[in-house]
PDB file of C-alpha atoms in Angstrom:
ATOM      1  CA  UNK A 686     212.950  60.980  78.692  1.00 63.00           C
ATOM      2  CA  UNK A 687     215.191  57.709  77.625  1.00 74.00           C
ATOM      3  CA  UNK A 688     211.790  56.085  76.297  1.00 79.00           C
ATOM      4  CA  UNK A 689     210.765  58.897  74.169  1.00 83.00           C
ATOM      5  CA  UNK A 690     214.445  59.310  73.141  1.00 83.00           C
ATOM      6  CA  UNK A 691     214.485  55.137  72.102  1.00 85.00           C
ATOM      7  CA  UNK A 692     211.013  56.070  70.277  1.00 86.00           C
ATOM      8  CA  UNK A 693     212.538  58.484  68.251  1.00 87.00           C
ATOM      9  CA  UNK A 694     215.476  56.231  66.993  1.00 87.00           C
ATOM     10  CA  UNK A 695     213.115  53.462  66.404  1.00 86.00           C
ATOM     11  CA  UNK A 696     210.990  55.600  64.183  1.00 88.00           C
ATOM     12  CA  UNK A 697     213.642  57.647  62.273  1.00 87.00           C
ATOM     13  CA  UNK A 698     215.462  54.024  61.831  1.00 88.00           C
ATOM     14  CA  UNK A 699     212.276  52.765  60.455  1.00 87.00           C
ATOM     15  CA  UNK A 700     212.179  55.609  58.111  1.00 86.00           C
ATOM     16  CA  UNK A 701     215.608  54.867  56.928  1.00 86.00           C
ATOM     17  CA  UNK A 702     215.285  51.252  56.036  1.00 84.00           C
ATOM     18  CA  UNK A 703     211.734  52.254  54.426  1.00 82.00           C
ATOM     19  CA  UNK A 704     213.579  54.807  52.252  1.00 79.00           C
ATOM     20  CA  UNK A 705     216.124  52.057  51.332  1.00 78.00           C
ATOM     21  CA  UNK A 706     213.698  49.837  50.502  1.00 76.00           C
ATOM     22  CA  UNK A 707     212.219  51.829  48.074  1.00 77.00           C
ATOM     23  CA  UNK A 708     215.600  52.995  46.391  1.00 77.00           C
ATOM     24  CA  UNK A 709     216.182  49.216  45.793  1.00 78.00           C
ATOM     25  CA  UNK A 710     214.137  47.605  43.443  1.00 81.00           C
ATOM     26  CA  UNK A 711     212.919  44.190  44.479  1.00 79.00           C
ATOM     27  CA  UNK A 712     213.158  42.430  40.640  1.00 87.00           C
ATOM     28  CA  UNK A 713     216.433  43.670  40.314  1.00 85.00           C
ATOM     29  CA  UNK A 714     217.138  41.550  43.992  1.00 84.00           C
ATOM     30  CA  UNK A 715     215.832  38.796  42.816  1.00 90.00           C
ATOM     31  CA  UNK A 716     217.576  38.911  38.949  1.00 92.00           C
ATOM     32  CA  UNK A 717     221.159  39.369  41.145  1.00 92.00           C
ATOM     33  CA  UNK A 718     220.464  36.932  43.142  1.00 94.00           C
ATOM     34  CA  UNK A 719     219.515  34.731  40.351  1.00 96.00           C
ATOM     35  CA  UNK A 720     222.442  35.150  38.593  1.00 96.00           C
ATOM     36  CA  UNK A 721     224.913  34.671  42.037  1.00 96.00           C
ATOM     37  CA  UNK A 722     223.737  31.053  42.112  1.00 96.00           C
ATOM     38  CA  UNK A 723     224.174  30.177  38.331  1.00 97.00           C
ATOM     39  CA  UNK A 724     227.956  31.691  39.261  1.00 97.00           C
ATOM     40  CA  UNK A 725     228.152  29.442  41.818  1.00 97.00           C
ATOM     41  CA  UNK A 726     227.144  26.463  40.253  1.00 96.00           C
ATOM     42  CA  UNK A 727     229.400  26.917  37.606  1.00 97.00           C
ATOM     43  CA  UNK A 728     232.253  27.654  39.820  1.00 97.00           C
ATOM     44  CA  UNK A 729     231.654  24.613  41.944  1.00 97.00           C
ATOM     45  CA  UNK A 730     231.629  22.636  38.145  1.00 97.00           C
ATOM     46  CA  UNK A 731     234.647  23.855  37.579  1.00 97.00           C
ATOM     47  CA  UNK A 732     236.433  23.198  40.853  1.00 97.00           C
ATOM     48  CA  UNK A 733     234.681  19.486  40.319  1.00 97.00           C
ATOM     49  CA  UNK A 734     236.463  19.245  37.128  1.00 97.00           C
ATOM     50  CA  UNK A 735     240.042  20.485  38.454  1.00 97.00           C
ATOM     51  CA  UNK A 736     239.741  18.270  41.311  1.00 97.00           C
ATOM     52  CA  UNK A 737     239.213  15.216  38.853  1.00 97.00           C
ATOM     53  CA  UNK A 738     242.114  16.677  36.399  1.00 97.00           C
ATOM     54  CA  UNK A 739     244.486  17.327  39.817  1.00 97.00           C
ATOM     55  CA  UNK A 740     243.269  12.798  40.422  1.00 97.00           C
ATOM     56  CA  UNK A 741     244.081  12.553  36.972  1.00 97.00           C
ATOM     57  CA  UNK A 742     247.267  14.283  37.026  1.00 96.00           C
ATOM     58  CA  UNK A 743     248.467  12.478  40.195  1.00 96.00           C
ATOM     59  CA  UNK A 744     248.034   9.316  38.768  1.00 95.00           C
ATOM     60  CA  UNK A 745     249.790   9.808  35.851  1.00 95.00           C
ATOM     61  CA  UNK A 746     252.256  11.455  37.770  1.00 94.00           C
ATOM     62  CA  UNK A 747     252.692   8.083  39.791  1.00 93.00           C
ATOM     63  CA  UNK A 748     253.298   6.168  37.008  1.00 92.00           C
ATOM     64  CA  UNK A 749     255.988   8.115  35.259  1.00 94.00           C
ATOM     65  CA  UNK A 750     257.843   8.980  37.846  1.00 94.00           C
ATOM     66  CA  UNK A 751     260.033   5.860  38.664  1.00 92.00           C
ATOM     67  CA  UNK A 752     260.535   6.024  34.752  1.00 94.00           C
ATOM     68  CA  UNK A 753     261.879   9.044  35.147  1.00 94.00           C
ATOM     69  CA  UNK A 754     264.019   8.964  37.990  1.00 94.00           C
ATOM     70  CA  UNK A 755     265.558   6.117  36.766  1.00 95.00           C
ATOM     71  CA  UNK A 756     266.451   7.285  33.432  1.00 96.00           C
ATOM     72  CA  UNK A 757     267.408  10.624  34.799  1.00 96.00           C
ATOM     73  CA  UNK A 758     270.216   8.697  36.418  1.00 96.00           C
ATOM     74  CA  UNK A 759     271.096   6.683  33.926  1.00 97.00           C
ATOM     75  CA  UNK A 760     271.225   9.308  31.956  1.00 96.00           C
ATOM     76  CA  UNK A 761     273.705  11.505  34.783  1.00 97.00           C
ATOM     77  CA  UNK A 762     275.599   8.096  34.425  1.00 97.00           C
ATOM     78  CA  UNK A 763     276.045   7.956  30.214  1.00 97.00           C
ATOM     79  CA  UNK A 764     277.213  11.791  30.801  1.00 95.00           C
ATOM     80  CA  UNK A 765     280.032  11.020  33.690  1.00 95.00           C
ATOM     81  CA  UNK A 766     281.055   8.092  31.248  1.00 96.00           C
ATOM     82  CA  UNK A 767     281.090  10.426  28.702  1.00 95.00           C
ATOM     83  CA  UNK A 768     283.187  13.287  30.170  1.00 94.00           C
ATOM     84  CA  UNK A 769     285.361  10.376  31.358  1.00 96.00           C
ATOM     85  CA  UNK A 770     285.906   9.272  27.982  1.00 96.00           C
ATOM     86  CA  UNK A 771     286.619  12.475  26.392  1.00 94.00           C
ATOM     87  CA  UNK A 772     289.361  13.091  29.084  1.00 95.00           C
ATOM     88  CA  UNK A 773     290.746  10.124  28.199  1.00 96.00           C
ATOM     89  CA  UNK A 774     290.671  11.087  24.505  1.00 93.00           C
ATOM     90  CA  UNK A 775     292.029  14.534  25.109  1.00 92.00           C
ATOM     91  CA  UNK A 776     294.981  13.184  26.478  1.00 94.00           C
ATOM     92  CA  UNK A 777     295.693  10.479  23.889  1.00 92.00           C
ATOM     93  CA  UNK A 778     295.547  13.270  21.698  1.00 88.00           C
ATOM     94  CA  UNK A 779     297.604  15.774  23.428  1.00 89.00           C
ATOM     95  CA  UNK A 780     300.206  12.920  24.040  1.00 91.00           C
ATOM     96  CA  UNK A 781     299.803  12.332  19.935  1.00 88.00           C
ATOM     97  CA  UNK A 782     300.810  15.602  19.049  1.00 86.00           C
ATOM     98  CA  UNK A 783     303.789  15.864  21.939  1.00 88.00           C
ATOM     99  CA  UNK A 784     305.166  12.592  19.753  1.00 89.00           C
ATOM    100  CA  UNK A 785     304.115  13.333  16.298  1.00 83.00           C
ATOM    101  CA  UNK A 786     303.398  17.294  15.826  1.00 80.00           C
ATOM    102  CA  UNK A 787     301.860  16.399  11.964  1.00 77.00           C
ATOM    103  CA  UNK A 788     300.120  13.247  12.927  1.00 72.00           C
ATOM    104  CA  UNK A 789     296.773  15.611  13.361  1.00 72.00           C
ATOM    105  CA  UNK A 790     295.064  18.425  10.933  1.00 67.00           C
ATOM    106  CA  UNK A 791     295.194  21.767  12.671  1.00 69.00           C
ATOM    107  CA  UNK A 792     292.346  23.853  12.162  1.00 66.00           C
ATOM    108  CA  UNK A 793     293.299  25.490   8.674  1.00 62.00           C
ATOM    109  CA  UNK A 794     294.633  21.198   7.165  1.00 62.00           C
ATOM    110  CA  UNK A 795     290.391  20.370   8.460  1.00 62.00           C
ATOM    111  CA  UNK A 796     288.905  23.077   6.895  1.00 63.00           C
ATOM    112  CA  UNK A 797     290.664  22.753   3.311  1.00 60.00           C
ATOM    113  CA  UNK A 798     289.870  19.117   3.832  1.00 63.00           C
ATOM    114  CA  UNK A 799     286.371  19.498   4.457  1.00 61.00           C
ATOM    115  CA  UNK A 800     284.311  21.095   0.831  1.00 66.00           C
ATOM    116  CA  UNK A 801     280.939  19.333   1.955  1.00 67.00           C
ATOM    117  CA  UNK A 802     278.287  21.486   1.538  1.00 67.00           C
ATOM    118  CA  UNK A 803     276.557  22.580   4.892  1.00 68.00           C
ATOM    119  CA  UNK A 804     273.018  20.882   4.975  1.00 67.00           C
ATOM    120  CA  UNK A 805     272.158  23.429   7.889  1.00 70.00           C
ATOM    121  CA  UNK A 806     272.486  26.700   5.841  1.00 66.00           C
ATOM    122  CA  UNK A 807     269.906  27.338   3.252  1.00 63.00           C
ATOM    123  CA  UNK A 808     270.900  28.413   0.170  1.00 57.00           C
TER     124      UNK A 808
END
């Protein structure tokens, strides 16, 4: 009974993949399977060329960055000297105008002071 039952599965499986096979067409395979490896090829061209770029990059990368870190803190540096400096300034001037009140324009003295024409604006 388990043999004849095993028989019968065999041949309706048989059936089945025979009917598939005929629903798929065996050009149309071969075409997509065709065109699957000329993707592939030019996928793996393309992650060759990245790979070289990400080198390339790297390298580049290694040579600029001392540069860079180095004038980044110099540059940190010129702006604490800066701020430093324009504290300093502030003050002088604050102590300026506790002596002298008229020694400096206010706002209104600059800008009746100042008729140059603004380069920024068109006209």
């Amino acid at each position: 009974m388990e043999e004849t039952e095993n028989e019968s599965i065999k041949s309706a499986s048989e059936e089945i993949s025979s009917e598939f096979k005929t629903l798929i067409n065996a050009k149309d395979l071969d075409s997509l399977k065709q065109l699957q490896n000329l993707i592939l090829g030019r996928l793996q061209d393309s992650n060759a060329v990245l790979s070289h770029f990400n080198e390339y990059s790297e390298h580049c990368y290694a040579e600029v960055s001392a540069d860079f870190s180095r004038n980044t803190r110099l540059l940190k540096s010129m702006k604490s000297d800066l701020d430093y400096i324009f504290l300093k300034l502030r003050n002088m001037k604050a102590k300026i105008i506790s002596t002298y009140p008229d020694a400096l324009p206010d706002n209104t003295t600059i800008q009746a002071l100042d008729q140059r024409p603004d380069l920024e604006m068109p006209q």
